[in-house]
Amino acid sequence: MTAHADVIDLAQRLIRCPSRAGIDDYGPVLGVLEDWLSGRGLPYRRLHGGKNAAVGLLIEVAGGRPGSWWALDACVDTAPYGEEAAWSFAPDCGEVVDGWLRGRGAADSKLAAAMFCGIAAELHERARDLRGGLAVLLDVDEHTGGFGGARAYLADHDAVRPAGVMIGYPGFDEVVVGGRGLWRATIAVHAASGHSGSRRTTPGAVSRAAHLVRLLEEAELPGADGEFPLPPKLTVTSCHGGQGFSVVPDLCELGVDIRTTPGFDAPAAEGLVREAVGELDAQLPAPRPTTLTRVAAWPPYRLTEDQQPAAALLEAARRQGLTVRPKTAGPSNIGNLLAGEGIPATAGFGVRYEGLHGVDERACLADLPAVHAVYRRAVLGLLGSS
């Protein structure tokens, strides 16, 4: 079996093992990987998070000479299937049709996980010639947003901290070298409860929350800042309050997501929300002040084209004859988590795809040889064995 056929075969087996975040047991999909790795004598171990739950698999290939460690990262948990009746093929079929690998996770990111396993297997055979080492992180807590595999890897005292990470998200024309950060919070909006038929006209919590939503969405945000090509963005993502028709609710909770930039960071995002909250409480007083609870904050990041590992990946693509451009992504990703730890990361270069997180997800296998060659060349260059 050729190297690419071996990668495709492993990816098919992974797709046929459902691993939807928060739905499926991850034991079977990790078992598929462990069987494959054991058969090739590769060193690996499971990573565990809260309540000792498995959150990932870590492969470690130690070089024979001193040097920095680098990491490849791909998730093997997936988004849910959604409405299965809308798919034109079974979400877990793992079939190859007309050069496309079909099924949930084909694009994000079981094909990349299989490819990275293949690279690790090759390097294991020539490990004594390498400087430093290569880690391959296979995360099964990525689509939850918890990034438990990455967190467990960074917290593992037995793992060498990587000098940089390349994440195998798909997309053939771009190397993602940065992303907006995020600041997320829940806001508890209070009011006096009552009966909807009462003569009293004091606004309830839902009405006050609606007023706050208007204040937030009318708030002025700056544009793109200097070399960072994207502006910040504010979105109210959830609203929960009230029950039935006859009761004026005393609590309504909002979820707010702000994508941050170097010129509009987490403190600026929090300041904007607190200003709107203060304005709400001044305009529409309530028995209790509106409260804000921060849920998460990750910094924005952007690697320069000469900063590793972006430089290695861009150069490898150029030497492979590909025309790719560095891109700063709008959505946040594991790269933001790594940036908060001071670890540079690229967050995307891979095969073309369709239906990612939607129906009929599939990945273009015609791109696999070139993508495989680019990552292989980049890794060997970073490990001093190009």
mmCIF file of C-alpha atoms in Angstrom:
data_model
loop_
_atom_site.group_PDB
_atom_site.id
_atom_site.type_symbol
_atom_site.label_atom_id
_atom_site.label_comp_id
_atom_site.label_asym_id
_atom_site.label_seq_id
_atom_site.Cartn_x
_atom_site.Cartn_y
_atom_site.Cartn_z
ATOM 1 C CA MET A 1 0.000 0.000 0.000
ATOM 2 C CA THR A 2 1.396 3.431 -0.946
ATOM 3 C CA ALA A 3 1.800 6.153 1.658
ATOM 4 C CA HIS A 4 -1.167 8.135 0.319
ATOM 5 C CA ALA A 5 -3.365 5.032 0.090
ATOM 6 C CA ASP A 6 -2.447 4.210 3.691
ATOM 7 C CA VAL A 7 -3.450 7.733 4.775
ATOM 8 C CA ILE A 8 -6.766 7.529 2.917
ATOM 9 C CA ASP A 9 -7.505 4.100 4.360
ATOM 10 C CA LEU A 10 -6.918 5.372 7.904
ATOM 11 C CA ALA A 11 -9.056 8.466 7.244
ATOM 12 C CA GLN A 12 -11.887 6.252 5.982
ATOM 13 C CA ARG A 13 -11.763 4.145 9.116
ATOM 14 C CA LEU A 14 -11.837 7.273 11.270
ATOM 15 C CA ILE A 15 -14.877 8.672 9.421
ATOM 16 C CA ARG A 16 -16.690 5.355 9.830
ATOM 17 C CA CYS A 17 -16.236 5.711 13.577
ATOM 18 C CA PRO A 18 -18.623 8.527 14.641
ATOM 19 C CA SER A 19 -17.022 10.992 17.054
ATOM 20 C CA ARG A 20 -19.436 13.914 17.234
ATOM 21 C CA ALA A 21 -18.500 16.356 19.986
ATOM 22 C CA GLY A 22 -20.626 15.902 23.067
ATOM 23 C CA ILE A 23 -22.591 13.039 21.467
ATOM 24 C CA ASP A 24 -20.401 10.017 20.760
ATOM 25 C CA ASP A 25 -17.964 8.081 22.915
ATOM 26 C CA TYR A 26 -14.413 8.920 21.799
ATOM 27 C CA GLY A 27 -12.994 5.570 22.858
ATOM 28 C CA PRO A 28 -13.652 3.831 19.516
ATOM 29 C CA VAL A 29 -12.092 6.534 17.320
ATOM 30 C CA LEU A 30 -9.053 6.692 19.598
ATOM 31 C CA GLY A 31 -8.878 2.905 19.393
ATOM 32 C CA VAL A 32 -8.687 3.062 15.590
ATOM 33 C CA LEU A 33 -5.711 5.410 15.887
ATOM 34 C CA GLU A 34 -4.048 3.341 18.593
ATOM 35 C CA ASP A 35 -4.310 0.163 16.533
ATOM 36 C CA TRP A 36 -2.740 1.928 13.558
ATOM 37 C CA LEU A 37 0.081 3.438 15.621
ATOM 38 C CA SER A 38 0.790 0.216 17.520
ATOM 39 C CA GLY A 39 1.091 -1.671 14.253
ATOM 40 C CA ARG A 40 3.887 0.677 13.223
ATOM 41 C CA GLY A 41 5.682 0.793 16.552
ATOM 42 C CA LEU A 42 5.016 4.498 17.131
ATOM 43 C CA PRO A 43 5.192 5.850 20.690
ATOM 44 C CA TYR A 44 1.894 7.415 21.803
ATOM 45 C CA ARG A 45 -0.207 7.958 24.892
ATOM 46 C CA ARG A 46 -3.654 9.201 25.773
ATOM 47 C CA LEU A 47 -4.165 12.620 27.309
ATOM 48 C CA HIS A 48 -6.822 13.120 29.969
ATOM 49 C CA GLY A 49 -8.784 16.121 31.143
ATOM 50 C CA GLY A 50 -11.403 16.711 33.820
ATOM 51 C CA LYS A 51 -12.869 13.620 35.479
ATOM 52 C CA ASN A 52 -10.036 11.672 33.832
ATOM 53 C CA ALA A 53 -11.858 11.752 30.477
ATOM 54 C CA ALA A 54 -9.756 11.091 27.390
ATOM 55 C CA VAL A 55 -9.293 14.366 25.491
ATOM 56 C CA GLY A 56 -6.647 13.420 22.957
ATOM 57 C CA LEU A 57 -3.798 11.254 21.790
ATOM 58 C CA LEU A 58 -0.179 12.403 21.730
ATOM 59 C CA ILE A 59 2.461 10.889 19.449
ATOM 60 C CA GLU A 60 6.061 11.786 20.261
ATOM 61 C CA VAL A 61 8.990 11.152 17.928
ATOM 62 C CA ALA A 62 12.247 12.134 19.628
ATOM 63 C CA GLY A 63 15.156 13.028 17.368
ATOM 64 C CA GLY A 64 18.676 11.759 17.853
ATOM 65 C CA ARG A 65 20.207 15.243 18.077
ATOM 66 C CA PRO A 66 19.429 18.219 20.341
ATOM 67 C CA GLY A 67 17.025 20.865 19.073
ATOM 68 C CA SER A 68 13.557 22.324 19.349
ATOM 69 C CA TRP A 69 10.357 20.313 19.301
ATOM 70 C CA TRP A 70 7.578 21.135 16.854
ATOM 71 C CA ALA A 71 4.008 19.918 16.772
ATOM 72 C CA LEU A 72 1.341 18.966 14.251
ATOM 73 C CA ASP A 73 -2.251 19.162 15.463
ATOM 74 C CA ALA A 74 -5.529 17.835 14.038
ATOM 75 C CA CYS A 75 -8.835 17.073 15.691
ATOM 76 C CA VAL A 76 -10.621 13.748 15.365
ATOM 77 C CA ASP A 77 -13.838 14.801 17.030
ATOM 78 C CA THR A 78 -16.351 16.408 14.677
ATOM 79 C CA ALA A 79 -19.346 18.682 14.384
ATOM 80 C CA PRO A 80 -22.782 17.012 14.663
ATOM 81 C CA TYR A 81 -24.434 15.628 11.523
ATOM 82 C CA GLY A 82 -27.344 18.052 11.603
ATOM 83 C CA GLU A 83 -30.399 16.913 9.659
ATOM 84 C CA GLU A 84 -29.286 13.547 8.341
ATOM 85 C CA ALA A 85 -32.156 13.396 5.836
ATOM 86 C CA ALA A 86 -30.599 16.382 4.055
ATOM 87 C CA TRP A 87 -27.406 14.431 3.293
ATOM 88 C CA SER A 88 -27.147 12.708 -0.096
ATOM 89 C CA PHE A 89 -24.917 10.042 1.471
ATOM 90 C CA ALA A 90 -24.513 8.593 4.954
ATOM 91 C CA PRO A 91 -22.527 10.967 7.204
ATOM 92 C CA ASP A 92 -20.307 8.084 8.371
ATOM 93 C CA CYS A 93 -19.882 6.349 4.991
ATOM 94 C CA GLY A 94 -16.181 7.159 4.462
ATOM 95 C CA GLU A 95 -16.543 6.459 0.739
ATOM 96 C CA VAL A 96 -14.326 7.790 -2.026
ATOM 97 C CA VAL A 97 -16.406 8.930 -5.004
ATOM 98 C CA ASP A 98 -15.035 10.848 -8.001
ATOM 99 C CA GLY A 99 -11.864 11.685 -6.096
ATOM 100 C CA TRP A 100 -13.630 13.043 -3.006
ATOM 101 C CA LEU A 101 -13.542 11.508 0.466
ATOM 102 C CA ARG A 102 -17.060 11.666 1.898
ATOM 103 C CA GLY A 103 -18.367 11.926 5.434
ATOM 104 C CA ARG A 104 -18.363 14.024 8.580
ATOM 105 C CA GLY A 105 -14.798 14.816 9.549
ATOM 106 C CA ALA A 106 -13.376 14.255 6.054
ATOM 107 C CA ALA A 107 -12.444 17.929 5.888
ATOM 108 C CA ASP A 108 -12.331 18.836 9.582
ATOM 109 C CA SER A 109 -10.052 17.097 10.279
ATOM 110 C CA LYS A 110 -9.763 13.309 10.054
ATOM 111 C CA LEU A 111 -7.911 13.338 6.737
ATOM 112 C CA ALA A 112 -5.342 15.723 8.238
ATOM 113 C CA ALA A 113 -5.071 13.531 11.337
ATOM 114 C CA ALA A 114 -4.363 10.479 9.160
ATOM 115 C CA MET A 115 -1.817 12.447 7.121
ATOM 116 C CA PHE A 116 -0.018 13.634 10.260
ATOM 117 C CA CYS A 117 0.093 10.047 11.538
ATOM 118 C CA GLY A 118 1.714 9.075 8.232
ATOM 119 C CA ILE A 119 4.351 11.790 8.590
ATOM 120 C CA ALA A 120 5.072 10.699 12.158
ATOM 121 C CA ALA A 121 5.482 7.083 11.011
ATOM 122 C CA GLU A 122 7.992 8.099 8.338
ATOM 123 C CA LEU A 123 9.990 10.287 10.713
ATOM 124 C CA HIS A 124 10.035 7.561 13.345
ATOM 125 C CA GLU A 125 12.049 5.437 10.899
ATOM 126 C CA ARG A 126 14.710 8.166 10.579
ATOM 127 C CA ALA A 127 14.480 9.690 14.059
ATOM 128 C CA ARG A 128 18.203 9.540 14.823
ATOM 129 C CA ASP A 129 18.880 12.048 12.021
ATOM 130 C CA LEU A 130 16.453 14.642 13.409
ATOM 131 C CA ARG A 131 17.091 17.583 15.691
ATOM 132 C CA GLY A 132 14.683 18.018 18.582
ATOM 133 C CA GLY A 133 11.480 16.126 18.018
ATOM 134 C CA LEU A 134 8.005 16.010 16.546
ATOM 135 C CA ALA A 135 4.761 15.781 18.525
ATOM 136 C CA VAL A 136 1.450 14.997 16.855
ATOM 137 C CA LEU A 137 -1.603 16.007 18.866
ATOM 138 C CA LEU A 138 -4.905 14.351 17.934
ATOM 139 C CA ASP A 139 -7.561 16.280 19.868
ATOM 140 C CA VAL A 140 -10.996 14.845 20.702
ATOM 141 C CA ASP A 141 -12.202 17.924 22.583
ATOM 142 C CA GLU A 142 -11.935 20.538 19.835
ATOM 143 C CA HIS A 143 -15.457 20.958 18.487
ATOM 144 C CA THR A 144 -16.784 21.452 22.011
ATOM 145 C CA GLY A 145 -14.777 24.685 22.090
ATOM 146 C CA GLY A 146 -12.995 23.395 25.173
ATOM 147 C CA PHE A 147 -9.788 22.432 23.338
ATOM 148 C CA GLY A 148 -9.170 19.896 26.053
ATOM 149 C CA GLY A 149 -6.542 18.002 24.095
ATOM 150 C CA ALA A 150 -4.429 21.107 23.540
ATOM 151 C CA ARG A 151 -4.807 22.159 27.161
ATOM 152 C CA ALA A 152 -3.823 18.714 28.424
ATOM 153 C CA TYR A 153 -0.803 18.668 26.099
ATOM 154 C CA LEU A 154 0.433 22.026 27.373
ATOM 155 C CA ALA A 155 -0.146 20.984 30.992
ATOM 156 C CA ASP A 156 1.614 17.627 30.613
ATOM 157 C CA HIS A 157 4.905 17.760 32.522
ATOM 158 C CA ASP A 158 6.255 14.815 30.522
ATOM 159 C CA ALA A 159 5.747 16.538 27.156
ATOM 160 C CA VAL A 160 8.353 18.885 25.718
ATOM 161 C CA ARG A 161 6.832 22.304 25.120
ATOM 162 C CA PRO A 162 6.749 22.926 21.353
ATOM 163 C CA ALA A 163 8.507 25.860 19.697
ATOM 164 C CA GLY A 164 5.546 26.099 17.326
ATOM 165 C CA VAL A 165 2.478 24.244 16.084
ATOM 166 C CA MET A 166 0.948 23.620 12.649
ATOM 167 C CA ILE A 167 -2.793 22.912 12.787
ATOM 168 C CA GLY A 168 -4.277 20.864 9.963
ATOM 169 C CA TYR A 169 -7.478 22.776 9.210
ATOM 170 C CA PRO A 170 -8.359 22.503 5.487
ATOM 171 C CA GLY A 171 -8.105 25.084 2.691
ATOM 172 C CA PHE A 172 -5.752 24.829 -0.289
ATOM 173 C CA ASP A 173 -4.997 28.433 -1.283
ATOM 174 C CA GLU A 174 -4.034 29.934 2.054
ATOM 175 C CA VAL A 175 -1.817 29.423 5.055
ATOM 176 C CA VAL A 176 -3.627 30.838 8.069
ATOM 177 C CA VAL A 177 -1.060 32.768 10.096
ATOM 178 C CA GLY A 178 -3.349 34.586 12.508
ATOM 179 C CA GLY A 179 -6.836 35.145 13.798
ATOM 180 C CA ARG A 180 -8.994 37.574 15.681
ATOM 181 C CA GLY A 181 -9.195 36.964 19.397
ATOM 182 C CA LEU A 182 -12.381 36.711 21.385
ATOM 183 C CA TRP A 183 -13.982 38.036 24.520
ATOM 184 C CA ARG A 184 -17.171 36.293 25.665
ATOM 185 C CA ALA A 185 -19.497 37.035 28.543
ATOM 186 C CA THR A 186 -22.954 36.331 29.875
ATOM 187 C CA ILE A 187 -25.029 39.283 31.066
ATOM 188 C CA ALA A 188 -27.765 38.892 33.664
ATOM 189 C CA VAL A 189 -30.464 41.542 33.202
ATOM 190 C CA HIS A 190 -32.840 41.901 36.150
ATOM 191 C CA ALA A 191 -36.280 43.431 36.698
ATOM 192 C CA ALA A 192 -39.211 43.257 39.094
ATOM 193 C CA SER A 193 -41.417 40.250 38.387
ATOM 194 C CA GLY A 194 -45.162 40.616 38.045
ATOM 195 C CA HIS A 195 -48.312 39.695 36.152
ATOM 196 C CA SER A 196 -48.547 40.605 32.499
ATOM 197 C CA GLY A 197 -52.094 41.874 33.044
ATOM 198 C CA SER A 198 -51.127 44.264 35.831
ATOM 199 C CA ARG A 199 -51.626 48.020 35.445
ATOM 200 C CA ARG A 200 -47.945 48.484 36.253
ATOM 201 C CA THR A 201 -45.890 49.402 33.166
ATOM 202 C CA THR A 202 -42.397 48.830 34.539
ATOM 203 C CA PRO A 203 -40.411 46.948 31.853
ATOM 204 C CA GLY A 204 -39.606 43.317 32.548
ATOM 205 C CA ALA A 205 -36.227 41.690 32.199
ATOM 206 C CA VAL A 206 -36.769 40.671 28.572
ATOM 207 C CA SER A 207 -37.680 44.227 27.603
ATOM 208 C CA ARG A 208 -34.643 45.590 29.445
ATOM 209 C CA ALA A 209 -32.464 42.972 27.744
ATOM 210 C CA ALA A 210 -33.834 44.005 24.352
ATOM 211 C CA HIS A 211 -32.878 47.604 25.137
ATOM 212 C CA LEU A 212 -29.377 46.457 26.071
ATOM 213 C CA VAL A 213 -29.077 44.532 22.797
ATOM 214 C CA ARG A 214 -29.831 47.750 20.904
ATOM 215 C CA LEU A 215 -27.228 49.650 22.920
ATOM 216 C CA LEU A 216 -24.607 46.976 22.206
ATOM 217 C CA GLU A 217 -25.353 46.727 18.510
ATOM 218 C CA GLU A 218 -25.299 50.519 18.134
ATOM 219 C CA ALA A 219 -21.945 50.822 19.913
ATOM 220 C CA GLU A 220 -19.204 52.164 17.662
ATOM 221 C CA LEU A 221 -16.317 49.809 16.974
ATOM 222 C CA PRO A 222 -13.012 50.815 15.367
ATOM 223 C CA GLY A 223 -12.005 49.665 11.894
ATOM 224 C CA ALA A 224 -9.062 47.491 10.915
ATOM 225 C CA ASP A 225 -5.917 48.440 12.770
ATOM 226 C CA GLY A 226 -2.546 48.879 11.074
ATOM 227 C CA GLU A 227 -1.050 45.596 9.861
ATOM 228 C CA PHE A 228 -3.895 43.528 11.335
ATOM 229 C CA PRO A 229 -6.317 43.267 8.408
ATOM 230 C CA LEU A 230 -9.645 42.645 10.193
ATOM 231 C CA PRO A 231 -11.815 44.900 12.384
ATOM 232 C CA PRO A 232 -13.376 43.827 15.683
ATOM 233 C CA LYS A 233 -16.915 42.460 15.643
ATOM 234 C CA LEU A 234 -19.662 42.287 18.286
ATOM 235 C CA THR A 235 -22.469 39.704 18.197
ATOM 236 C CA VAL A 236 -25.230 38.989 20.696
ATOM 237 C CA THR A 237 -25.404 35.209 20.416
ATOM 238 C CA SER A 238 -28.077 34.133 22.910
ATOM 239 C CA CYS A 239 -31.079 35.405 24.848
ATOM 240 C CA HIS A 240 -32.847 33.367 27.530
ATOM 241 C CA GLY A 241 -35.633 34.633 29.755
ATOM 242 C CA GLY A 242 -39.277 34.325 30.622
ATOM 243 C CA GLN A 243 -41.730 31.464 30.697
ATOM 244 C CA GLY A 244 -45.303 31.402 29.508
ATOM 245 C CA PHE A 245 -47.429 34.485 28.823
ATOM 246 C CA SER A 246 -48.825 35.687 32.126
ATOM 247 C CA VAL A 247 -45.607 36.366 34.064
ATOM 248 C CA VAL A 248 -43.325 39.361 33.618
ATOM 249 C CA PRO A 249 -39.858 37.786 34.036
ATOM 250 C CA ASP A 250 -37.364 39.064 36.579
ATOM 251 C CA LEU A 251 -34.280 37.676 34.791
ATOM 252 C CA CYS A 252 -33.066 37.512 31.200
ATOM 253 C CA GLU A 253 -29.564 36.343 30.255
ATOM 254 C CA LEU A 254 -27.672 37.416 27.158
ATOM 255 C CA GLY A 255 -24.573 35.901 25.581
ATOM 256 C CA VAL A 256 -22.158 38.315 23.947
ATOM 257 C CA ASP A 257 -19.258 37.383 21.664
ATOM 258 C CA ILE A 258 -16.739 40.053 20.646
ATOM 259 C CA ARG A 259 -13.964 39.241 18.190
ATOM 260 C CA THR A 260 -10.950 41.286 19.240
ATOM 261 C CA THR A 261 -7.910 42.744 17.492
ATOM 262 C CA PRO A 262 -4.587 44.198 18.663
ATOM 263 C CA GLY A 263 -6.186 47.654 18.545
ATOM 264 C CA PHE A 264 -9.357 46.562 20.339
ATOM 265 C CA ASP A 265 -8.372 43.961 22.906
ATOM 266 C CA ALA A 266 -10.175 42.157 25.728
ATOM 267 C CA PRO A 267 -10.086 45.119 28.179
ATOM 268 C CA ALA A 268 -11.512 47.367 25.464
ATOM 269 C CA ALA A 269 -14.245 44.827 24.728
ATOM 270 C CA GLU A 270 -15.166 44.538 28.388
ATOM 271 C CA GLY A 271 -15.123 48.325 28.762
ATOM 272 C CA LEU A 272 -17.552 48.724 25.859
ATOM 273 C CA VAL A 273 -19.996 46.202 27.347
ATOM 274 C CA ARG A 274 -19.778 47.682 30.830
ATOM 275 C CA GLU A 275 -20.469 51.130 29.418
ATOM 276 C CA ALA A 276 -23.613 49.833 27.693
ATOM 277 C CA VAL A 277 -24.684 48.064 30.895
ATOM 278 C CA GLY A 278 -24.216 51.273 32.859
ATOM 279 C CA GLU A 279 -26.290 53.176 30.328
ATOM 280 C CA LEU A 280 -29.074 50.588 30.554
ATOM 281 C CA ASP A 281 -29.236 50.759 34.352
ATOM 282 C CA ALA A 282 -29.303 54.580 34.226
ATOM 283 C CA GLN A 283 -32.037 54.757 31.592
ATOM 284 C CA LEU A 284 -34.198 51.887 32.874
ATOM 285 C CA PRO A 285 -33.509 51.378 36.599
ATOM 286 C CA ALA A 286 -34.251 47.981 38.154
ATOM 287 C CA PRO A 287 -34.248 46.537 41.687
ATOM 288 C CA ARG A 288 -30.883 44.872 40.974
ATOM 289 C CA PRO A 289 -28.012 46.084 38.794
ATOM 290 C CA THR A 290 -27.177 44.237 35.614
ATOM 291 C CA THR A 291 -24.261 41.838 36.156
ATOM 292 C CA LEU A 292 -21.605 40.617 33.759
ATOM 293 C CA THR A 293 -19.697 37.320 33.942
ATOM 294 C CA ARG A 294 -16.724 36.807 31.657
ATOM 295 C CA VAL A 295 -16.687 33.354 30.057
ATOM 296 C CA ALA A 296 -13.532 33.385 27.931
ATOM 297 C CA ALA A 297 -10.889 35.694 26.547
ATOM 298 C CA TRP A 298 -8.239 34.750 23.976
ATOM 299 C CA PRO A 299 -5.801 37.169 22.396
ATOM 300 C CA PRO A 300 -5.643 37.931 18.675
ATOM 301 C CA TYR A 301 -2.449 36.868 16.950
ATOM 302 C CA ARG A 302 -0.673 37.179 13.635
ATOM 303 C CA LEU A 303 2.641 35.656 12.608
ATOM 304 C CA THR A 304 4.880 37.461 10.180
ATOM 305 C CA GLU A 305 5.863 35.597 7.033
ATOM 306 C CA ASP A 306 9.411 35.113 8.333
ATOM 307 C CA GLN A 307 8.298 33.767 11.716
ATOM 308 C CA GLN A 308 8.305 30.019 12.346
ATOM 309 C CA PRO A 309 6.451 27.819 11.733
ATOM 310 C CA ALA A 310 4.683 30.026 9.158
ATOM 311 C CA ALA A 311 7.938 30.597 7.280
ATOM 312 C CA ALA A 312 8.601 26.865 6.949
ATOM 313 C CA LEU A 313 5.092 26.120 5.694
ATOM 314 C CA LEU A 314 5.023 29.009 3.209
ATOM 315 C CA GLU A 315 8.468 28.113 1.870
ATOM 316 C CA ALA A 316 7.545 24.453 1.578
ATOM 317 C CA ALA A 317 4.434 25.373 -0.413
ATOM 318 C CA ARG A 318 6.485 27.606 -2.705
ATOM 319 C CA ARG A 319 9.048 24.855 -3.306
ATOM 320 C CA GLN A 320 6.175 22.487 -4.060
ATOM 321 C CA GLY A 321 5.104 24.873 -6.832
ATOM 322 C CA LEU A 322 1.963 26.109 -5.069
ATOM 323 C CA THR A 323 0.773 29.683 -4.906
ATOM 324 C CA VAL A 324 -0.559 30.336 -1.431
ATOM 325 C CA ARG A 325 -1.056 33.514 0.547
ATOM 326 C CA PRO A 326 -0.852 34.147 4.285
ATOM 327 C CA LYS A 327 -4.272 34.840 5.790
ATOM 328 C CA THR A 328 -5.592 36.206 9.066
ATOM 329 C CA ALA A 329 -8.814 34.372 9.888
ATOM 330 C CA GLY A 330 -11.983 35.922 11.249
ATOM 331 C CA PRO A 331 -12.975 32.949 13.436
ATOM 332 C CA SER A 332 -10.852 32.091 16.449
ATOM 333 C CA ASN A 333 -9.165 28.710 16.760
ATOM 334 C CA ILE A 334 -6.633 26.720 18.766
ATOM 335 C CA GLY A 335 -4.000 29.129 17.460
ATOM 336 C CA ASN A 336 -5.459 31.789 19.766
ATOM 337 C CA LEU A 337 -5.171 29.461 22.748
ATOM 338 C CA LEU A 338 -1.562 28.736 21.819
ATOM 339 C CA ALA A 339 -0.843 32.451 21.324
ATOM 340 C CA GLY A 340 -1.976 33.038 24.891
ATOM 341 C CA GLU A 341 0.711 30.531 25.928
ATOM 342 C CA GLY A 342 3.364 32.261 23.815
ATOM 343 C CA ILE A 343 3.442 29.457 21.207
ATOM 344 C CA PRO A 344 3.262 30.531 17.531
ATOM 345 C CA ALA A 345 0.931 28.521 15.318
ATOM 346 C CA THR A 346 -0.421 28.285 11.822
ATOM 347 C CA ALA A 347 -4.095 27.337 11.721
ATOM 348 C CA GLY A 348 -4.862 26.070 8.300
ATOM 349 C CA PHE A 349 -3.458 24.681 5.096
ATOM 350 C CA GLY A 350 -4.959 21.563 3.653
ATOM 351 C CA VAL A 351 -7.079 20.071 0.911
ATOM 352 C CA ARG A 352 -10.050 21.747 -0.727
ATOM 353 C CA TYR A 353 -13.369 20.856 0.831
ATOM 354 C CA GLU A 354 -17.136 21.242 0.702
ATOM 355 C CA GLY A 355 -19.840 21.031 3.365
ATOM 356 C CA LEU A 356 -17.624 21.639 6.381
ATOM 357 C CA HIS A 357 -19.922 21.591 9.453
ATOM 358 C CA GLY A 358 -22.840 21.343 6.999
ATOM 359 C CA VAL A 359 -24.387 18.634 4.845
ATOM 360 C CA ASP A 360 -22.440 16.397 2.455
ATOM 361 C CA GLU A 361 -19.013 17.152 3.918
ATOM 362 C CA ARG A 362 -16.239 15.946 1.631
ATOM 363 C CA ALA A 363 -12.521 16.492 1.010
ATOM 364 C CA CYS A 364 -10.663 16.629 -2.310
ATOM 365 C CA LEU A 365 -8.135 13.789 -2.486
ATOM 366 C CA ALA A 366 -6.474 15.202 -5.606
ATOM 367 C CA ASP A 367 -4.881 17.785 -3.290
ATOM 368 C CA LEU A 368 -3.566 15.235 -0.793
ATOM 369 C CA PRO A 369 -0.183 14.481 -2.438
ATOM 370 C CA ALA A 370 0.762 18.173 -2.597
ATOM 371 C CA VAL A 371 -0.494 18.963 0.912
ATOM 372 C CA HIS A 372 1.264 15.909 2.324
ATOM 373 C CA ALA A 373 4.511 16.918 0.576
ATOM 374 C CA VAL A 374 4.289 20.488 1.921
ATOM 375 C CA TYR A 375 3.855 19.439 5.543
ATOM 376 C CA ARG A 376 6.535 16.773 5.202
ATOM 377 C CA ARG A 377 8.989 19.283 3.747
ATOM 378 C CA ALA A 378 8.154 21.894 6.389
ATOM 379 C CA VAL A 379 8.591 19.453 9.271
ATOM 380 C CA LEU A 380 11.871 18.084 7.955
ATOM 381 C CA GLY A 381 13.173 21.620 7.514
ATOM 382 C CA LEU A 382 12.252 22.572 11.084
ATOM 383 C CA LEU A 383 13.880 19.376 12.371
ATOM 384 C CA GLY A 384 17.080 20.034 10.447
ATOM 385 C CA SER A 385 16.754 17.118 8.076
ATOM 386 C CA SER A 386 15.527 18.642 4.796
#
